[in-house]
Amino acid sequence: MIPQFNKPNFFSLYLWIFIETCLVILALYLSMHYGMVLRRLHSNAKHLDEVAGVDKRTKHWFYGHMKHYTNNETGLLRLIQRFKTFPLMISHWIGPVMTILQVYHPDSVHAVLTSGAPKNDLGYRFIRPWIGDGLLTSKGSKWFRNRRLLTPAFHYKVLKPYSEIFNKNSLVMVDKFKKVCGQSVEVHTHVGLMTLDTMLQCAMSTNTNCQHVTDHPYLMAVKEVGDLLMERSRQPFHFFDWMYNLSANGIRNKVVVKVLHDHTEKIIAERKEVLAKAVNDEEKDSEMEGFQTIKGKVLDFLDILLQSKDEDGKGLTDIEIRDEVDTFLFEGHDTTSSGIAWALYHLAKYPEFQTKCRDELTEVLGDRKYVEWNDLPKLEYLTKFIKESLRLKPPVYIMGRQLEEPLKITEKSSGRVSTIPVGTNVSTSIFMLHRHENFWDNPTVFDPERFTKENIAKRPAFAYVPFSAGSRNCIGQNFAMNEMKICLAQVIRNLRLYIDGDSPVPKMLPRIILQSESGIFIRLEKI
Ligand code: HEM
Ligand SMILES: *[C@@H]1O[C@H](CO)[C@@H](O)[C@H](O)[C@H]1NC(C)=O
Ligand SMILES: *[C@@H]1O[C@H](CO)[C@@H](O)[C@H](O)[C@H]1NC(C)=O
Ligand SMILES: *[C@@H]1O[C@H](CO)[C@@H](O)[C@H](O)[C@H]1NC(C)=O
């Protein structure tokens, strides 16, 4: 049927003229407003070019430096060429009007990390729907209070019993590896399941048997959120929240995040009940500096979050607890899995260092199967090896900040002072810092001896910061080092690792956490 239109009458005609005029005014206003915003951004950017220096050769008029420094290994390695002309810092354009200050020299990194500048909104934004305003993403007084409330969760008395969980879970992985000896195995996936298993047990005593059972709904949701995150970072249009929210992936993301939140909330509610009941029934069997343990159960992060109180006796709200548990889960499993997977590759690639690690383990452990808490400080060579692995493949390779006050950066060698204006977005490139040619001889050569006491003392403290430094450093750094040591120890003791001509050379993939493009392949052999 042909649609029928009413004859225009005067009223609707005037209404139309009115609406159109409004639209024109709105369009004019918007273009002026955005024009002004863009002009201001552009002039800020130009100013930063003068203060920090800019590489015009590699800059595209529209994509800025993003076209030359692609989001893959090629782009990452190209960054290294900046040291020669710009040893301290550089203005890095991320589009036609906006630029960020990139720092990668111990002097400039020191200035940024000790300035107390809060996180910017460029990096962790995508993960926020899941982890909310947890320790990683919050700022100001909220961050300060929660950091203080959470610090006891990483006390050595809490971490100590975790070493048994690390041993057990690593051996589950080792058993899986034993079944595929002789073949080229993609290890990153297996390691990822192992660290997720560990985090689920340490954060909320959840036992999903996830290294074998891979269709647990919660587990699938954690993995899917990671995949969605990865896809989003590849889709420039999805950088805008509203566009992402309307897209199929954005809608899916909401559903998956709800599954995750429901699961965590359920566990929180259950645990609260158990704790309340235990207090009434006096079932608590011991106290650890104010924290109750019930029937000898190992305290997990959730127990501690539920019992934390500040001086006013105020604890965390349920949403705050959920955000922190989810933050630990996210930040605690992808990072360590990247660290371990790349370390396995380095072990396979450098058999002479592998042998040294194995010899040390034999000496320290003797016939014991489990690596115990007291063994950890004795594993000096393994520690040096892990540090060198984290130098070349830092899981967190970049950190974002936005300046709330002007920042003075002093170059020690020349005494030159530069003042970076308020509002500037700063990106600390841990990846570049760890390969800075002024501080590392032959930076791409793998050599654990860089981390002897004498050699460490020769470098500035901020030349090596895989766990960041300053007040916002990684709260889980001891947890992570212990987990990495125990996991690698179990693999090295049980298996010989090697690569051969058939194993593809793994490529770094810069995402929120440093990943591997198409996996890390090595071969294993039973000992
Ligand atoms: C090899 C493993 C790990 C590496 C390389 C690593 C590295 C880092 C880095 C560089 C930061 C600073 C991020 C920034 O400023 O934007 C950070 C923060 C953080 N990490 Fe880790 N991390 C690791 C493991 C863990 C683990 C196992 C946990 C928890 C159990 C954890 C929890 C956190 C939290 C909560 C923060 C935020 C701290 C704050 O802002 O106060 N990390 N980590
Ligand atoms: C990195 O990405 C660029 C452009 O997308 C491509 O030309 C280049 O071959 C890629 N490099 C690697 C190592 O995949
Ligand atoms: C997009 O969705 C998230 C929740 O998933 C919400 O917090 C945010 O406000 C939404 N943004 C826009 C612009 O619609
Ligand atoms: C820094 O980043 C934020 C959002 O990510 C942006 O709104 C702001 O304009 C940026 N600042 C400058 C000076 O470019």
Coordinates of C-alpha atoms in Angstrom, one line a residue, residues 15-485:
L15 CA 7.0 23.2 13.1
W16 CA 9.2 21.9 10.4
I17 CA 11.0 25.2 9.9
F18 CA 11.5 25.4 13.6
I19 CA 12.9 21.9 13.9
E20 CA 15.2 22.4 10.9
T21 CA 16.5 25.7 12.4
C22 CA 17.2 23.9 15.7
L23 CA 19.1 21.2 13.9
V24 CA 21.2 23.7 12.0
I25 CA 22.0 25.6 15.2
L26 CA 22.8 22.3 16.9
A27 CA 25.1 21.3 14.0
L28 CA 26.9 24.6 14.1
Y29 CA 27.3 24.4 17.8
L30 CA 28.6 20.9 17.7
S31 CA 31.1 21.7 15.0
M32 CA 32.3 24.8 16.8
H33 CA 32.5 22.9 20.1
Y34 CA 34.4 20.0 18.6
G35 CA 36.5 22.3 16.4
M36 CA 37.6 24.1 19.5
V37 CA 38.3 20.9 21.4
L38 CA 40.3 19.6 18.5
R39 CA 42.2 22.8 18.1
R40 CA 43.1 22.9 21.7
L41 CA 44.3 19.3 21.6
H42 CA 46.3 20.0 18.6
S43 CA 48.0 23.0 20.1
N44 CA 48.8 21.0 23.3
A45 CA 50.3 18.4 21.1
K46 CA 52.4 20.9 19.2
H47 CA 53.7 22.2 22.5
L48 CA 54.7 18.7 23.6
D49 CA 56.5 18.3 20.4
E50 CA 58.7 21.3 21.3
V51 CA 59.3 20.2 24.9
A52 CA 60.0 16.5 24.3
G53 CA 61.0 16.3 20.7
V54 CA 59.2 14.6 17.9
D55 CA 60.2 12.3 15.1
K56 CA 58.7 13.8 12.0
R57 CA 60.1 11.1 9.6
T58 CA 57.9 8.3 10.9
K59 CA 54.8 10.5 11.4
H60 CA 51.7 10.1 9.2
W61 CA 49.5 13.2 8.9
F62 CA 46.4 11.2 10.0
Y63 CA 47.5 8.1 11.9
G64 CA 50.4 9.9 13.6
H65 CA 53.0 7.3 14.7
M66 CA 50.5 4.5 14.8
K67 CA 51.1 3.6 11.2
H68 CA 54.8 3.1 11.4
Y69 CA 54.8 1.6 14.9
T70 CA 52.3 -1.1 14.2
N71 CA 50.6 -3.1 16.9
N72 CA 52.8 -6.2 16.5
E73 CA 56.4 -7.3 16.9
T74 CA 57.6 -5.3 14.0
G75 CA 56.2 -2.1 15.5
L76 CA 57.5 -2.9 19.0
L77 CA 61.1 -3.5 17.7
R78 CA 61.0 -0.3 15.6
L79 CA 60.6 1.7 18.8
I80 CA 64.2 0.8 19.7
Q81 CA 65.5 3.0 16.9
R82 CA 64.3 6.1 18.9
F83 CA 67.1 5.9 21.4
K84 CA 69.7 7.3 19.1
T85 CA 68.1 10.7 18.5
F86 CA 65.7 10.8 21.5
P87 CA 67.4 9.1 24.4
L88 CA 65.1 10.5 27.1
M89 CA 61.6 10.8 25.8
I90 CA 59.5 11.6 22.7
S91 CA 56.2 13.0 21.6
H92 CA 54.2 10.0 20.2
W93 CA 51.2 11.0 18.0
I94 CA 48.2 8.7 18.2
G95 CA 46.1 10.3 15.5
P96 CA 45.8 13.7 13.7
V97 CA 45.4 15.9 16.8
M98 CA 46.5 14.0 19.9
T99 CA 49.9 13.0 21.2
I100 CA 51.2 11.2 24.3
L101 CA 54.6 11.6 26.0
Q102 CA 56.5 8.4 25.8
V103 CA 59.2 7.9 28.4
Y104 CA 61.8 5.1 28.5
H105 CA 65.0 6.4 30.1
P106 CA 65.6 5.8 33.9
D107 CA 65.6 9.5 34.5
S108 CA 62.2 10.2 32.8
V109 CA 60.7 7.0 34.1
H110 CA 61.8 7.9 37.6
A111 CA 60.1 11.3 37.3
V112 CA 56.9 9.8 36.1
L113 CA 56.6 6.9 38.5
T114 CA 57.4 8.9 41.6
S115 CA 55.2 11.8 40.7
G116 CA 52.0 10.1 41.9
A117 CA 50.2 10.9 38.6
P118 CA 47.0 8.8 38.3
K119 CA 46.3 6.3 35.5
N120 CA 45.0 7.7 32.3
D121 CA 41.9 6.4 30.6
L122 CA 43.6 5.0 27.5
G123 CA 44.7 1.6 28.5
Y124 CA 42.7 -0.2 31.2
R125 CA 39.4 1.4 30.0
F126 CA 38.4 -1.7 28.1
I127 CA 38.7 -4.0 31.1
R128 CA 36.8 -1.6 33.4
P129 CA 33.3 -3.1 32.9
W130 CA 34.7 -6.3 34.4
I131 CA 37.2 -5.2 37.1
G132 CA 35.4 -1.9 37.9
D133 CA 37.2 0.5 40.1
G134 CA 39.6 -1.9 41.7
L135 CA 43.1 -1.2 42.9
L136 CA 44.5 -1.3 39.4
T137 CA 42.2 1.4 38.0
S138 CA 41.1 3.5 40.9
K139 CA 42.8 6.8 42.0
G140 CA 43.0 9.4 44.7
S141 CA 41.7 8.7 48.2
K142 CA 39.8 5.5 47.1
W143 CA 42.9 3.9 45.8
F144 CA 44.9 5.0 48.9
R145 CA 42.5 3.5 51.3
N146 CA 42.0 0.3 49.4
R147 CA 45.7 -0.2 48.9
R148 CA 46.2 0.1 52.6
L149 CA 43.3 -2.4 53.3
L150 CA 44.7 -4.8 50.8
T151 CA 48.3 -4.8 51.7
P152 CA 47.9 -7.4 54.4
A153 CA 46.6 -9.8 51.8
F154 CA 50.1 -10.0 50.5
H155 CA 51.8 -10.5 53.8
Y156 CA 54.2 -13.4 53.8
K157 CA 52.1 -15.4 56.2
V158 CA 49.3 -15.3 53.7
L159 CA 51.6 -16.1 50.7
K160 CA 53.5 -18.9 52.4
P161 CA 50.7 -21.6 52.3
Y162 CA 50.2 -20.7 48.6
S163 CA 53.4 -22.4 47.7
E164 CA 51.7 -25.8 48.1
I165 CA 49.0 -24.7 45.6
F166 CA 51.7 -23.5 43.2
N167 CA 53.5 -26.9 43.4
K168 CA 50.3 -28.9 43.0
N169 CA 49.0 -26.9 40.0
S170 CA 52.4 -26.9 38.3
L171 CA 52.6 -30.7 38.6
V172 CA 49.1 -31.0 37.0
M173 CA 50.6 -29.1 34.0
V174 CA 53.8 -31.1 34.0
D175 CA 51.7 -34.3 33.8
K176 CA 49.9 -32.9 30.8
F177 CA 53.2 -32.1 29.2
K178 CA 54.6 -35.6 29.9
K179 CA 51.8 -37.0 27.7
V180 CA 52.9 -34.9 24.7
C181 CA 56.7 -35.4 24.8
G182 CA 58.5 -35.4 21.5
Q183 CA 55.9 -33.2 19.8
S184 CA 56.0 -29.5 19.2
V185 CA 53.7 -28.2 21.9
E186 CA 52.0 -24.8 22.2
V187 CA 52.7 -24.1 25.9
H188 CA 51.1 -20.6 26.4
T189 CA 47.5 -22.1 26.5
H190 CA 48.4 -24.7 29.1
V191 CA 50.3 -22.2 31.2
G192 CA 47.3 -19.8 31.0
L193 CA 45.0 -22.5 32.4
M194 CA 47.5 -23.3 35.2
T195 CA 47.8 -19.7 36.3
L196 CA 44.0 -19.2 36.1
D197 CA 43.5 -22.4 38.2
T198 CA 46.0 -21.0 40.8
M199 CA 44.3 -17.5 40.9
L200 CA 40.9 -19.1 41.4
Q201 CA 42.1 -21.1 44.3
C202 CA 44.2 -18.3 45.9
A203 CA 41.6 -15.5 45.4
M204 CA 38.4 -17.4 46.4
S205 CA 39.3 -21.0 47.1
T206 CA 37.3 -22.1 44.0
N207 CA 38.3 -25.5 42.7
T208 CA 37.2 -25.8 39.1
N209 CA 39.6 -28.5 38.0
C210 CA 40.1 -26.1 35.2
Q211 CA 43.3 -27.5 33.7
H212 CA 41.3 -30.6 32.7
V213 CA 37.6 -29.4 32.6
T214 CA 37.6 -26.6 30.1
D215 CA 33.8 -26.0 29.8
H216 CA 33.2 -24.6 33.3
P217 CA 30.8 -21.6 32.7
Y218 CA 32.9 -19.2 34.8
L219 CA 36.1 -20.3 33.1
M220 CA 34.6 -19.9 29.7
A221 CA 33.5 -16.5 30.7
V222 CA 37.0 -15.4 31.8
K223 CA 38.4 -16.6 28.6
E224 CA 35.8 -15.0 26.5
V225 CA 36.2 -11.7 28.2
G226 CA 39.9 -11.9 27.3
D227 CA 39.1 -12.7 23.7
L228 CA 36.6 -9.9 23.4
L229 CA 39.2 -7.5 24.9
M230 CA 41.7 -8.6 22.3
E231 CA 39.2 -8.1 19.4
R232 CA 38.2 -4.7 20.7
S233 CA 41.8 -3.5 20.7
R234 CA 42.0 -4.4 17.0
Q235 CA 38.9 -2.4 16.1
P236 CA 39.4 1.4 16.0
F237 CA 35.7 2.1 15.9
H238 CA 35.1 0.1 19.0
F239 CA 37.4 2.5 21.0
F240 CA 34.3 4.7 21.4
D241 CA 32.1 3.3 24.2
W242 CA 28.9 4.1 22.6
M243 CA 29.8 2.4 19.3
Y244 CA 31.1 -0.6 21.2
N245 CA 28.0 -0.8 23.3
L246 CA 25.9 -1.0 20.1
S247 CA 28.0 -3.6 18.4
A248 CA 27.5 -7.4 18.6
N249 CA 30.7 -7.8 20.6
G250 CA 29.8 -5.0 23.0
I251 CA 26.4 -6.7 23.7
R252 CA 28.1 -10.0 24.2
N253 CA 30.6 -8.5 26.5
K254 CA 27.8 -7.2 28.8
V255 CA 26.3 -10.7 29.0
V256 CA 29.7 -12.3 29.8
V257 CA 30.6 -9.7 32.3
K258 CA 27.3 -10.4 34.0
V259 CA 28.1 -14.1 34.3
L260 CA 31.4 -13.2 35.9
H261 CA 29.9 -10.7 38.3
D262 CA 27.1 -13.1 39.3
H263 CA 29.6 -15.8 40.1
T264 CA 31.8 -13.6 42.2
E265 CA 28.8 -12.1 44.0
K266 CA 27.5 -15.6 44.9
I267 CA 30.8 -16.7 46.3
I268 CA 31.1 -13.4 48.3
A269 CA 27.6 -13.9 49.8
E270 CA 28.3 -17.6 50.7
R271 CA 31.6 -16.8 52.3
K272 CA 30.1 -13.9 54.3
E273 CA 27.6 -16.3 55.8
V274 CA 30.2 -18.9 56.7
L275 CA 32.3 -16.2 58.4
A276 CA 29.4 -14.8 60.3
K277 CA 28.4 -18.3 61.5
A278 CA 31.9 -19.1 62.5
V279 CA 32.2 -16.0 64.6
N280 CA 28.9 -16.9 66.4
D281 CA 29.8 -20.6 66.9
E282 CA 33.4 -19.8 67.8
E283 CA 34.5 -22.2 65.2
K284 CA 37.5 -20.1 64.4
D285 CA 40.6 -22.0 65.2
S286 CA 43.3 -19.5 65.0
E287 CA 44.0 -15.8 64.4
M288 CA 46.6 -14.3 62.2
E289 CA 47.2 -10.7 63.1
G290 CA 43.4 -10.1 63.3
F291 CA 42.4 -12.4 60.5
Q292 CA 40.4 -15.5 61.4
T293 CA 41.0 -18.8 59.8
I294 CA 38.2 -21.4 59.9
K295 CA 39.0 -25.0 60.5
G296 CA 42.6 -24.7 59.3
K297 CA 41.6 -23.5 55.8
V298 CA 44.2 -21.5 54.0
L299 CA 43.2 -17.8 54.0
D300 CA 42.4 -16.6 50.6
F301 CA 42.3 -13.1 49.3
L302 CA 38.5 -13.0 49.6
D303 CA 38.7 -13.9 53.4
I304 CA 41.0 -11.0 53.9
L305 CA 39.0 -8.6 51.9
L306 CA 35.9 -9.5 53.9
Q307 CA 37.6 -9.0 57.2
S308 CA 39.6 -5.8 56.3
K309 CA 38.6 -2.7 58.3
D310 CA 40.1 0.8 58.5
E311 CA 40.6 2.7 61.7
D312 CA 36.9 3.8 61.7
G313 CA 35.9 0.1 61.6
K314 CA 34.6 0.5 58.1
G315 CA 35.2 -2.4 55.7
L316 CA 34.8 -2.7 51.9
T317 CA 31.4 -2.7 50.3
D318 CA 30.3 -5.8 48.4
I319 CA 30.9 -4.1 45.0
E320 CA 34.3 -3.0 46.2
I321 CA 35.2 -6.6 47.2
R322 CA 33.9 -7.9 43.9
D323 CA 36.0 -5.4 42.0
E324 CA 39.1 -6.3 43.9
V325 CA 38.6 -10.1 43.5
D326 CA 38.1 -9.6 39.8
T327 CA 41.1 -7.3 39.6
F328 CA 43.3 -9.9 41.2
L329 CA 41.9 -12.5 38.9
F330 CA 42.6 -10.5 35.8
E331 CA 45.9 -9.0 36.8
G332 CA 47.1 -12.1 38.5
H333 CA 46.6 -14.7 35.8
D334 CA 47.4 -13.2 32.4
T335 CA 50.6 -11.5 33.6
T336 CA 52.1 -14.6 35.2
S337 CA 51.1 -16.8 32.4
S338 CA 52.9 -14.5 29.9
G339 CA 55.9 -14.4 32.2
I340 CA 56.1 -18.2 32.5
A341 CA 55.4 -19.0 28.9
W342 CA 58.2 -16.7 27.6
A343 CA 60.5 -18.1 30.3
L344 CA 59.8 -21.6 29.1
Y345 CA 60.7 -20.5 25.6
H346 CA 64.0 -18.9 26.8
L347 CA 64.8 -22.1 28.7
A348 CA 64.3 -24.1 25.5
K349 CA 66.3 -21.7 23.4
Y350 CA 69.3 -21.5 25.8
P351 CA 70.1 -25.1 27.0
E352 CA 73.2 -24.0 28.9
F353 CA 71.2 -21.8 31.2
Q354 CA 68.5 -24.5 31.5
T355 CA 71.2 -26.9 32.7
K356 CA 72.5 -24.3 35.3
C357 CA 68.9 -23.9 36.6
R358 CA 68.5 -27.7 36.9
D359 CA 71.8 -28.1 38.6
E360 CA 70.9 -25.5 41.2
L361 CA 67.5 -27.1 41.8
T362 CA 69.1 -30.5 42.4
E363 CA 71.5 -29.0 44.8
V364 CA 68.8 -27.1 46.8
L365 CA 66.0 -29.6 46.7
G366 CA 67.8 -32.9 46.8
D367 CA 65.1 -35.6 46.4
R368 CA 62.2 -33.5 47.6
K369 CA 59.4 -33.3 45.1
Y370 CA 57.9 -30.0 46.3
V371 CA 59.7 -26.6 46.3
E372 CA 59.1 -25.3 49.8
W373 CA 58.8 -21.7 51.0
N374 CA 62.3 -21.7 52.5
D375 CA 63.8 -22.9 49.3
L376 CA 62.7 -19.9 47.3
P377 CA 65.5 -17.4 48.4
K378 CA 68.1 -20.1 47.7
L379 CA 67.2 -20.4 44.0
E380 CA 69.5 -17.6 43.0
Y381 CA 70.3 -18.7 39.5
L382 CA 66.7 -19.4 38.7
T383 CA 65.8 -15.9 40.0
K384 CA 68.5 -14.3 37.7
F385 CA 67.1 -16.3 34.8
I386 CA 63.5 -15.2 35.4
K387 CA 64.6 -11.5 35.8
E388 CA 66.4 -11.6 32.5
S389 CA 63.4 -13.2 30.9
L390 CA 61.1 -10.4 32.3
R391 CA 63.6 -7.9 30.9
L392 CA 63.3 -9.0 27.3
K393 CA 59.6 -10.0 27.5
P394 CA 58.0 -7.8 30.2
P395 CA 54.3 -9.0 30.6
V396 CA 53.3 -5.4 31.4
Y397 CA 55.3 -3.6 28.8
I398 CA 53.5 -0.2 28.9
M399 CA 51.9 1.9 31.7
G400 CA 49.6 4.9 31.2
R401 CA 49.4 8.1 33.3
Q402 CA 47.8 11.5 33.0
L403 CA 49.5 14.4 34.7
E404 CA 47.4 16.3 37.3
E405 CA 50.2 18.9 37.8
P406 CA 53.2 19.9 35.7
L407 CA 56.1 17.4 35.7
K408 CA 59.8 18.3 35.9
I409 CA 62.0 15.8 34.2
T410 CA 65.8 16.3 34.8
E411 CA 68.3 14.5 32.6
K412 CA 71.1 13.7 35.1
S413 CA 73.9 13.5 32.6
S414 CA 73.3 17.0 31.1
G415 CA 71.4 18.6 34.0
R416 CA 68.7 19.8 31.4
V417 CA 65.3 20.2 32.9
S418 CA 62.1 19.9 30.9
T419 CA 58.6 20.8 32.2
I420 CA 55.7 18.7 30.9
P421 CA 52.4 20.5 31.1
V422 CA 49.3 19.4 33.1
G423 CA 46.9 17.1 31.3
T424 CA 49.5 15.4 29.3
N425 CA 49.0 11.7 28.8
V426 CA 52.2 9.8 29.5
S427 CA 53.1 6.3 28.5
T428 CA 56.0 4.6 30.2
S429 CA 57.5 2.0 27.9
I430 CA 58.9 -0.8 30.1
F431 CA 59.7 -2.6 26.9
M432 CA 62.0 0.2 25.6
L433 CA 63.5 0.9 29.0
H434 CA 64.6 -2.7 29.3
R435 CA 66.4 -2.4 26.0
H436 CA 67.9 1.0 26.4
E437 CA 71.3 0.9 24.8
N438 CA 72.8 3.4 27.3
F439 CA 72.2 1.0 30.2
W440 CA 72.4 -2.5 28.7
D441 CA 75.3 -3.8 26.6
N442 CA 74.1 -5.7 23.6
P443 CA 70.5 -5.3 24.8
T444 CA 69.0 -8.1 22.7
V445 CA 71.4 -10.8 24.1
F446 CA 69.9 -13.0 26.8
D447 CA 72.2 -13.1 29.7
P448 CA 71.1 -13.9 33.3
E449 CA 74.5 -12.6 34.6
R450 CA 73.1 -9.0 34.2
F451 CA 71.4 -9.7 37.5
T452 CA 74.3 -10.5 39.8
K453 CA 74.5 -8.1 42.8
E454 CA 77.5 -6.3 41.3
N455 CA 75.9 -5.7 37.9
I456 CA 72.6 -4.6 39.4
A457 CA 74.5 -2.0 41.5
K458 CA 76.1 -0.6 38.4
R459 CA 72.7 0.5 36.9
P460 CA 70.3 3.2 38.0
A461 CA 67.4 1.6 40.0
F462 CA 64.8 2.7 37.4
A463 CA 66.6 1.0 34.5
Y464 CA 64.6 -2.2 35.3
V465 CA 61.0 -2.1 36.5
P466 CA 59.0 -5.1 35.4
F467 CA 56.7 -4.7 38.4
S468 CA 56.7 -0.9 38.1
A469 CA 58.0 1.2 41.0
G470 CA 56.9 3.9 43.4
S471 CA 53.6 3.9 45.3
R472 CA 51.7 2.3 42.5
N473 CA 54.0 -0.7 42.0
C474 CA 52.6 -4.2 41.6
I475 CA 51.1 -5.4 44.9
G476 CA 51.3 -9.0 43.7
Q477 CA 55.0 -9.0 42.8
N478 CA 56.1 -11.5 45.5
F479 CA 53.1 -13.7 44.7
A480 CA 54.1 -13.6 41.1
M481 CA 57.8 -14.3 41.6
N482 CA 57.0 -17.2 43.9
E483 CA 54.5 -18.7 41.4
M484 CA 56.9 -18.3 38.5
K485 CA 59.8 -19.8 40.4

